Amino acid sequence: MTITVKTFARLADAAAALASERGARFMAGGTLVMRAVNEADPAIETIVRSTDPSFLNVAVSSGRVELGGGVTMAAILAERELAFLHPVARVVGSPALREAATVGGNLFATRGDFATALLALDATVMLAGGFGQRELQLDEFISRREHGASLVLAVAFKRPPAEALRFAKVTRVHPKGMSVLSIAAQLPLASGRVTGARIAYAGMAPTPLRAKAAERALEGRALDAAGIAPALAVAADGTSPADDAIASAWWRREILPIHLRRLLLGANYA
Amino acid sequence: MKTPIQIRLNGEDVAAFADGGANLLDVLRESIGDLSVKGGCWQGTCGTCTVLIDGAPRLSCVTLAESCAGKSIETVAGLRRGPDLHPLQNAFMERFAAQCGYCTPGMLMAAKALLDRNPNPTRENVVEAIAGNICRCTGYEPIIEAVLDAARGDSRRRA
C-alpha cells in the first residue's frame, strides 16, 4: 500500500489532519513509526509530520520544566539545566537512536524508560486532537493511550530538587541492552521521612506504571533498611510482567524488590 | 506516489524520488545507488545502517527519507579521499577489526561521529559510541582498539 506523507508547518494543522484521517499516524523521530512502516503495517495509510519549531521547545525555569513532544534524547543530554534527566536519557537506545528518539514518542514505547521517569516526576501531557487542546496527567494518558488518537505537544512537570530523581535500568547487556525492568523514583523528604513518594516501573506491565502500593508503604518512613521494608514487601503489587526473550515474568518479580531496595538506599545506577 | 528529494550526499548534491514512507536506507541504496550503507534489521536495532545526517549519527532504516530533504548525509562511501583511506579505515585494517564486514559501515560511521565531536575519546567513550552497533564476528575488542588507534593517529598504512 502506498503511504502518503503530509508535513505541516503548524502543529495545530498536523493535529487536525491526524484527527480527521483514518489510518493516519503522527511521526516525530520515526523510531517507532518507521519500524511499523518497514513491516508494512496496514494500519498506517498516512504519516503526519510537523516542522513547527515549538515542537522542539525546551523551557526550564526554577520551578517548572516543559519539553516539546519532538525534543530528542540527544537534545536533553545537551541541556545542562536538565542534568537530572541525563541518567535517564543516556540509557534510551544508542547514540544514533537518541538523535531521533523523542519525548513524545517515548510515551508510546513498550518499555518507555523516559516515560517512566516522567511518571515519577508527576508530569502532565499537553495533547492536541479533534477535541482541540487539553492537558492530562501522564498516568491517565498512558493507561489509555492509542496510536493515532492525539498528538503529544509537550510534557510538563515541576522541577525536582537536585538529586531527588532516582533511576535504575536493569539490563543483561551493557552498555546498551533492552531493559529487564526500569525503576524511577522521586522521594521528597521532610525531617528525614518520605512524604509523597512517586515510584514508577517499566517492564513490569504492558505499559509503564506507578507503584502505588510501594508509594503508600513508604509514606512517613525513613530511607533506611527498616524503613523501606514494607515498601519492598509490596513492590510487585499491581504489576503484570510478561514472559519475553529478555526475562521471564517470574524473574522480573524476583529481582524487582532487590533493585528497588538498592535504588531506595541510594545505589548509583548511572 | 513518489516525492522528489534533494540531499547533499558525501559532499555532492544528488536528487532522487522517494516512495511515500520510504526510509533513507532504501532510497540511498535503491534510488541513488550508494551500496556502501547496509541494511540489517530495518528496526533501528542493529546499527549497520548508521549514516551521519548533518554530522549526527542516525539509523537510516528508521529515518523517513523525505525528512532528509536539504540535509547533508555522509555514508562510508564518502570516507575515502582520493587514494587515501580515512584513518579509521586504516586502523580497522591494521587491527583486523572486520571479519564478515557486514557491521563495518555502521561501525565506521558511528566511530566517525564520535571522533568528529571528541577527537580524544576514552575507551569508555568508544564503547558507548558503538553500543548500538552489533557485531557477531570480532568480539568488539579489535574495533574498540582500532577506533582508539585512529584517534591517536596510530594508523599509518595507506591503501
Coordinates of C-alpha atoms in Angstrom, one line a residue:
Chain A
M1 CA 0.0 0.0 0.0
T2 CA 1.2 3.5 -0.8
I3 CA 1.7 5.7 2.2
T4 CA 1.0 9.4 2.0
V5 CA 3.3 11.7 3.9
K6 CA 1.8 15.0 5.0
T7 CA 4.1 17.7 6.5
F8 CA 2.6 20.7 8.3
A9 CA 4.3 23.9 9.4
R10 CA 1.9 24.2 12.4
L11 CA 1.3 21.6 15.0
A12 CA -2.4 22.6 15.1
D13 CA -2.8 21.7 11.4
A14 CA -1.0 18.4 12.0
A15 CA -3.3 17.6 14.9
A16 CA -6.3 18.3 12.7
A17 CA -5.1 16.1 9.9
L18 CA -4.4 13.3 12.4
A19 CA -7.9 13.6 13.8
S20 CA -9.6 13.7 10.5
E21 CA -7.9 10.9 8.5
R22 CA -8.4 7.2 9.0
G23 CA -5.1 5.4 9.2
A24 CA -3.1 8.5 10.0
R25 CA -0.1 8.2 12.4
F26 CA 1.9 11.1 13.7
M27 CA 5.7 10.7 13.3
A28 CA 8.2 12.7 15.3
G29 CA 11.7 11.0 15.2
G30 CA 10.4 7.9 13.4
T31 CA 12.0 5.3 15.6
L32 CA 8.6 3.6 16.3
V33 CA 6.5 4.6 13.3
M34 CA 9.2 3.8 10.7
R35 CA 9.6 0.3 12.2
A36 CA 5.9 -0.3 11.6
V37 CA 6.1 1.2 8.1
N38 CA 9.0 -1.1 7.3
E39 CA 7.0 -4.0 8.4
A40 CA 4.2 -2.9 6.1
D41 CA 1.7 -2.3 8.9
P42 CA -1.6 -2.0 7.0
A43 CA -3.0 0.3 9.8
I44 CA -0.7 3.1 8.6
E45 CA -2.0 4.9 5.5
T46 CA -0.8 8.4 6.2
I47 CA 2.2 9.7 8.0
V48 CA 1.6 13.1 9.5
R49 CA 4.6 15.3 10.4
S50 CA 5.2 18.8 11.6
T51 CA 8.1 21.2 11.3
D52 CA 6.7 23.6 13.9
P53 CA 9.7 24.9 15.9
S54 CA 7.6 24.9 19.1
F55 CA 7.7 21.1 19.0
L56 CA 11.4 21.3 19.8
N57 CA 11.0 23.8 22.7
V58 CA 12.8 23.2 26.0
A59 CA 11.7 25.6 28.7
V60 CA 13.4 25.3 32.1
S61 CA 12.8 27.7 35.0
S62 CA 13.5 27.3 38.6
G63 CA 10.1 25.8 39.3
R64 CA 8.9 24.1 36.1
V65 CA 10.2 22.2 33.1
E66 CA 8.3 21.9 29.8
L67 CA 9.6 19.8 26.9
G68 CA 8.2 19.8 23.4
G69 CA 7.0 16.4 22.2
G70 CA 9.7 16.5 19.5
V71 CA 12.6 17.1 21.8
T72 CA 15.1 14.3 21.3
M73 CA 17.1 12.4 23.9
A74 CA 20.2 13.9 22.4
A75 CA 18.8 17.4 22.9
I76 CA 18.1 16.6 26.6
L77 CA 21.6 15.4 27.0
A78 CA 22.9 18.6 25.5
E79 CA 21.0 20.7 28.0
R80 CA 22.8 21.3 31.3
E81 CA 19.7 22.5 33.0
L82 CA 18.3 19.1 32.5
A83 CA 21.2 17.2 34.1
F84 CA 18.8 15.4 36.5
L85 CA 17.3 13.7 33.4
H86 CA 20.6 12.8 31.8
P87 CA 20.9 9.4 33.5
V88 CA 17.5 8.5 32.0
A89 CA 18.1 9.9 28.5
R90 CA 21.5 8.3 28.3
V91 CA 20.1 4.8 28.6
V92 CA 17.5 5.2 25.8
G93 CA 18.9 3.2 22.9
S94 CA 22.2 4.0 21.2
P95 CA 23.8 7.4 20.3
A96 CA 22.2 7.2 16.9
L97 CA 18.8 6.3 18.2
R98 CA 18.9 9.1 20.8
E99 CA 19.4 11.6 17.9
A100 CA 15.9 10.7 16.7
A101 CA 14.0 9.3 19.7
T102 CA 11.7 11.9 21.2
V103 CA 10.0 12.7 24.4
G104 CA 6.6 12.3 22.8
G105 CA 7.5 9.0 21.1
N106 CA 8.7 7.5 24.4
L107 CA 5.2 7.8 25.8
F108 CA 4.2 5.2 23.2
A109 CA 7.1 2.8 23.7
T110 CA 6.5 -0.5 25.3
R111 CA 9.2 -0.1 27.9
G112 CA 9.4 3.7 27.9
D113 CA 12.3 4.4 30.2
F114 CA 11.8 8.2 29.8
A115 CA 8.1 7.9 30.3
T116 CA 8.8 6.0 33.5
A117 CA 10.9 8.9 34.8
L118 CA 8.1 11.3 33.8
L119 CA 5.6 9.3 35.8
A120 CA 7.8 9.7 38.8
L121 CA 8.0 13.4 38.1
D122 CA 4.2 13.7 38.1
A123 CA 4.2 15.0 34.6
T124 CA 1.3 16.2 32.6
V125 CA 0.8 15.8 28.9
M126 CA -0.4 18.6 26.5
L127 CA -2.4 16.9 23.7
A128 CA -3.9 18.2 20.5
G129 CA -6.6 16.4 18.5
G130 CA -10.0 16.7 17.2
F131 CA -11.1 17.9 20.6
G132 CA -8.7 20.9 20.4
Q133 CA -6.1 21.0 23.1
R134 CA -6.2 19.5 26.6
E135 CA -3.9 18.6 29.4
L136 CA -3.9 15.1 31.0
Q137 CA -2.0 13.5 33.9
L138 CA 0.6 11.3 32.3
D139 CA -0.5 8.1 34.1
E140 CA -4.0 8.7 32.8
F141 CA -2.7 9.2 29.3
I142 CA -0.6 6.1 29.4
S143 CA -3.4 4.0 30.7
R144 CA -5.5 4.7 27.7
R145 CA -3.0 5.7 25.0
E146 CA -3.9 4.9 21.5
H147 CA -1.7 5.4 18.5
G148 CA -3.1 8.0 16.2
A149 CA -5.7 9.3 18.6
S150 CA -3.9 12.5 19.6
L151 CA -0.6 14.4 19.2
V152 CA 1.6 14.9 22.2
L153 CA 2.5 18.6 22.0
A154 CA 4.6 18.7 25.2
V155 CA 5.1 17.4 28.7
A156 CA 5.5 19.5 31.8
F157 CA 6.4 18.9 35.4
K158 CA 7.7 20.6 38.5
R159 CA 11.4 20.8 38.5
P160 CA 12.7 18.3 41.2
P161 CA 15.2 19.3 43.8
A162 CA 18.8 18.3 42.9
E163 CA 19.3 14.5 43.1
A164 CA 15.6 13.9 44.0
L165 CA 15.0 11.8 40.9
R166 CA 16.5 8.4 41.1
F167 CA 16.6 6.0 38.2
A168 CA 17.7 2.4 37.6
K169 CA 17.6 0.5 34.3
V170 CA 18.3 -3.2 34.7
T171 CA 19.7 -4.9 31.6
R172 CA 21.6 -8.0 30.8
V173 CA 23.8 -6.4 28.1
H174 CA 25.9 -3.3 28.8
P175 CA 26.1 -0.5 28.0
K176 CA 23.1 -0.8 25.7
G177 CA 20.6 -3.6 26.2
M178 CA 16.9 -3.8 26.4
S179 CA 15.7 -3.4 29.9
V180 CA 14.6 -6.3 32.0
L181 CA 12.9 -3.6 34.0
S182 CA 13.4 0.1 35.0
I183 CA 12.5 2.0 38.1
A184 CA 12.2 5.7 38.6
A185 CA 11.6 7.3 42.0
Q186 CA 11.1 10.8 43.3
L187 CA 11.4 10.7 47.1
P188 CA 10.8 14.0 48.8
L189 CA 11.9 14.1 52.4
A190 CA 10.6 16.1 55.4
S191 CA 12.5 15.8 58.6
G192 CA 14.2 12.6 57.3
R193 CA 10.8 11.0 56.4
V194 CA 9.4 10.3 52.9
T195 CA 6.4 12.4 52.1
G196 CA 4.6 12.0 48.8
A197 CA 6.9 9.4 47.1
R198 CA 6.3 8.7 43.5
I199 CA 7.7 5.4 42.1
A200 CA 7.2 4.1 38.6
Y201 CA 8.2 0.9 36.7
A202 CA 8.8 -0.1 33.1
G203 CA 8.9 -3.7 32.1
M204 CA 6.5 -4.7 34.9
A205 CA 3.3 -4.4 32.8
P206 CA 2.4 -3.7 29.1
T207 CA 3.0 0.0 29.8
P208 CA 5.0 2.0 32.4
L209 CA 3.0 2.2 35.6
R210 CA 3.0 3.7 39.1
A211 CA 4.0 1.5 42.0
K212 CA 1.2 2.9 44.2
A213 CA 1.4 0.2 46.9
A214 CA 5.1 0.8 47.4
E215 CA 4.5 4.6 47.4
R216 CA 1.9 4.2 50.2
A217 CA 4.1 1.9 52.2
L218 CA 6.9 4.5 52.1
E219 CA 4.9 7.3 53.4
G220 CA 6.3 8.7 56.6
R221 CA 9.2 6.2 56.6
A222 CA 12.9 6.8 56.7
L223 CA 15.0 5.7 53.8
D224 CA 16.9 3.0 55.7
A225 CA 16.7 -0.8 55.6
A226 CA 13.9 -1.0 58.3
G227 CA 12.0 2.0 56.8
I228 CA 11.8 0.6 53.3
A229 CA 11.0 -3.0 54.2
P230 CA 7.2 -2.6 54.0
A231 CA 7.6 -1.0 50.5
L232 CA 9.7 -3.9 49.3
A233 CA 7.1 -6.4 50.6
V234 CA 4.5 -4.9 48.3
A235 CA 6.9 -3.8 45.5
A236 CA 5.3 -6.1 42.9
D237 CA 1.7 -5.4 43.8
G238 CA -0.4 -4.3 40.8
T239 CA 2.2 -5.4 38.3
S240 CA 1.7 -7.9 35.5
P241 CA 5.1 -8.5 33.8
A242 CA 5.4 -10.6 30.7
D243 CA 7.5 -13.6 29.7
D244 CA 9.6 -12.5 26.8
A245 CA 13.0 -13.0 25.2
I246 CA 14.7 -10.7 27.8
A247 CA 13.3 -12.3 31.0
S248 CA 10.5 -14.3 32.5
A249 CA 7.7 -12.7 34.4
W250 CA 8.8 -14.8 37.4
W251 CA 12.4 -13.4 37.2
R252 CA 11.2 -9.8 36.9
R253 CA 9.1 -10.2 40.1
E254 CA 12.0 -11.8 41.9
I255 CA 14.5 -9.0 41.1
L256 CA 12.2 -6.1 41.3
P257 CA 12.4 -5.7 45.1
I258 CA 16.2 -6.2 45.0
H259 CA 16.7 -3.3 42.6
L260 CA 14.0 -1.2 44.4
R261 CA 15.9 -1.7 47.6
R262 CA 19.2 -0.7 46.0
L263 CA 17.6 2.4 44.5
L264 CA 15.9 3.5 47.7
L265 CA 19.1 3.1 49.7
G266 CA 20.9 5.3 47.2
A267 CA 22.8 2.9 45.0
N268 CA 24.3 4.6 41.9
Y269 CA 23.0 3.1 38.7
A270 CA 24.3 5.9 36.5
Chain B
M1 CA 3.2 8.5 -5.1
K2 CA 6.9 9.4 -5.4
T3 CA 8.3 12.5 -3.9
P4 CA 11.4 14.2 -5.3
I5 CA 14.0 14.9 -2.7
Q6 CA 17.4 16.6 -2.9
I7 CA 20.2 15.9 -0.5
R8 CA 23.9 16.5 -0.2
L9 CA 25.5 13.1 -0.2
N10 CA 29.1 12.9 0.7
G11 CA 29.7 16.4 -0.5
E12 CA 27.7 16.2 -3.7
D13 CA 24.2 17.3 -4.5
V14 CA 22.0 14.4 -5.5
A15 CA 18.3 14.1 -6.3
A16 CA 16.1 11.1 -6.0
F17 CA 12.5 10.0 -6.0
A18 CA 11.3 8.5 -2.7
D19 CA 8.2 6.3 -2.4
G20 CA 5.7 7.5 0.3
G21 CA 7.0 6.3 3.6
A22 CA 10.3 5.1 2.2
N23 CA 13.2 5.0 4.6
L24 CA 16.5 6.7 3.9
L25 CA 18.4 3.4 3.7
D26 CA 16.3 2.1 0.9
V27 CA 16.5 5.4 -1.0
L28 CA 20.3 5.6 -0.6
R29 CA 20.7 2.0 -1.9
E30 CA 17.9 1.6 -4.4
S31 CA 17.3 5.1 -5.8
I32 CA 20.7 6.7 -5.5
G33 CA 22.9 3.6 -5.8
D34 CA 25.1 4.1 -2.7
L35 CA 25.5 0.4 -1.7
S36 CA 28.1 1.2 0.9
V37 CA 25.3 1.6 3.5
K38 CA 24.0 -1.8 4.7
G39 CA 20.6 -2.9 6.0
G40 CA 20.4 -5.4 8.8
C41 CA 17.2 -5.3 10.8
W42 CA 15.1 -2.4 9.4
Q43 CA 14.0 -1.9 13.1
G44 CA 16.7 0.5 14.3
T45 CA 18.3 -2.2 16.4
C46 CA 21.5 -3.4 14.7
G47 CA 23.2 -0.2 13.7
T48 CA 24.7 -1.4 10.5
C49 CA 22.7 1.3 8.5
T50 CA 24.3 4.2 10.6
V51 CA 24.9 7.3 8.5
L52 CA 25.6 10.8 9.5
I53 CA 22.9 13.4 8.9
D54 CA 24.2 17.0 9.4
G55 CA 27.0 15.4 11.3
A56 CA 24.9 13.4 13.8
P57 CA 24.7 9.6 13.7
R58 CA 21.3 8.3 12.6
L59 CA 19.8 5.0 11.8
S60 CA 18.9 5.3 8.2
C61 CA 16.5 2.4 8.3
V62 CA 14.1 4.2 10.6
T63 CA 14.7 7.6 9.1
L64 CA 11.9 8.9 6.8
A65 CA 13.7 9.8 3.5
E66 CA 11.5 12.8 3.0
S67 CA 12.6 14.3 6.3
C68 CA 16.2 14.4 4.9
A69 CA 15.5 16.8 2.1
G70 CA 18.1 19.5 2.0
K71 CA 20.3 17.8 4.6
S72 CA 23.9 16.7 4.4
I73 CA 24.4 12.9 4.5
E74 CA 27.6 11.0 4.9
T75 CA 28.0 7.3 4.3
V76 CA 31.0 5.2 4.4
A77 CA 31.5 5.7 0.7
G78 CA 32.5 9.2 1.4
L79 CA 35.2 8.5 4.0
R80 CA 37.9 7.9 1.5
R81 CA 39.6 10.9 -0.1
G82 CA 41.2 10.0 -3.4
P83 CA 43.7 7.3 -2.8
D84 CA 43.8 7.8 0.9
L85 CA 41.7 5.8 3.2
H86 CA 40.3 7.5 6.3
P87 CA 42.4 6.9 9.4
L88 CA 39.5 4.9 10.8
Q89 CA 39.5 2.6 7.7
N90 CA 43.3 2.2 8.0
A91 CA 43.0 1.4 11.7
F92 CA 40.3 -1.2 11.1
M93 CA 42.5 -2.9 8.6
E94 CA 45.6 -2.9 10.9
R95 CA 43.6 -4.2 13.8
F96 CA 41.7 -6.8 11.8
A97 CA 38.5 -5.1 13.1
A98 CA 36.4 -6.6 10.3
Q99 CA 35.7 -10.2 9.6
C100 CA 32.5 -10.7 7.7
G101 CA 32.4 -6.9 7.3
Y102 CA 28.7 -6.5 7.5
C103 CA 28.7 -4.3 10.5
T104 CA 31.7 -2.3 9.4
P105 CA 30.0 0.5 7.5
G106 CA 27.9 1.3 10.6
M107 CA 30.8 0.9 12.9
L108 CA 32.9 3.3 10.9
M109 CA 30.2 5.9 10.8
A110 CA 29.4 5.6 14.5
A111 CA 33.1 5.9 15.2
K112 CA 33.5 8.9 12.9
A113 CA 30.6 10.6 14.6
L114 CA 32.4 10.1 17.9
L115 CA 35.8 11.4 16.6
D116 CA 34.3 14.4 14.9
R117 CA 32.9 15.5 18.2
N118 CA 35.6 14.2 20.5
P119 CA 39.0 13.7 18.9
N120 CA 40.5 12.2 22.1
P121 CA 38.0 9.7 23.4
T122 CA 38.4 7.3 26.3
R123 CA 37.8 3.6 25.9
E124 CA 34.5 4.1 27.7
N125 CA 33.6 6.8 25.1
V126 CA 34.3 4.4 22.3
V127 CA 32.3 1.6 23.9
E128 CA 29.4 4.0 24.3
A129 CA 29.7 5.3 20.7
I130 CA 29.4 1.8 19.2
A131 CA 26.9 0.5 21.7
G132 CA 24.1 0.4 19.2
N133 CA 26.2 -1.4 16.5
I134 CA 26.0 -5.2 16.7
C135 CA 29.0 -7.3 15.5
R136 CA 28.8 -11.0 15.6
C137 CA 32.4 -11.8 14.5
T138 CA 35.1 -9.8 16.2
G139 CA 34.0 -9.6 19.8
Y140 CA 34.3 -5.8 19.6
E141 CA 37.8 -5.6 21.1
P142 CA 39.6 -5.1 17.8
I143 CA 37.0 -2.5 16.8
I144 CA 37.5 -0.6 20.1
E145 CA 41.3 -0.7 19.7
A146 CA 41.0 0.5 16.1
V147 CA 39.0 3.5 17.0
L148 CA 41.4 4.4 19.8
D149 CA 44.3 3.9 17.3
A150 CA 42.7 6.2 14.8
A151 CA 42.1 8.8 17.5
R152 CA 45.8 8.6 18.5
G153 CA 46.9 8.8 14.9
D154 CA 48.5 5.4 15.1
S155 CA 47.2 4.1 11.8
R156 CA 49.8 4.7 9.2
R157 CA 49.0 2.2 6.4
R158 CA 47.9 3.6 3.1
A159 CA 45.7 1.9 0.5

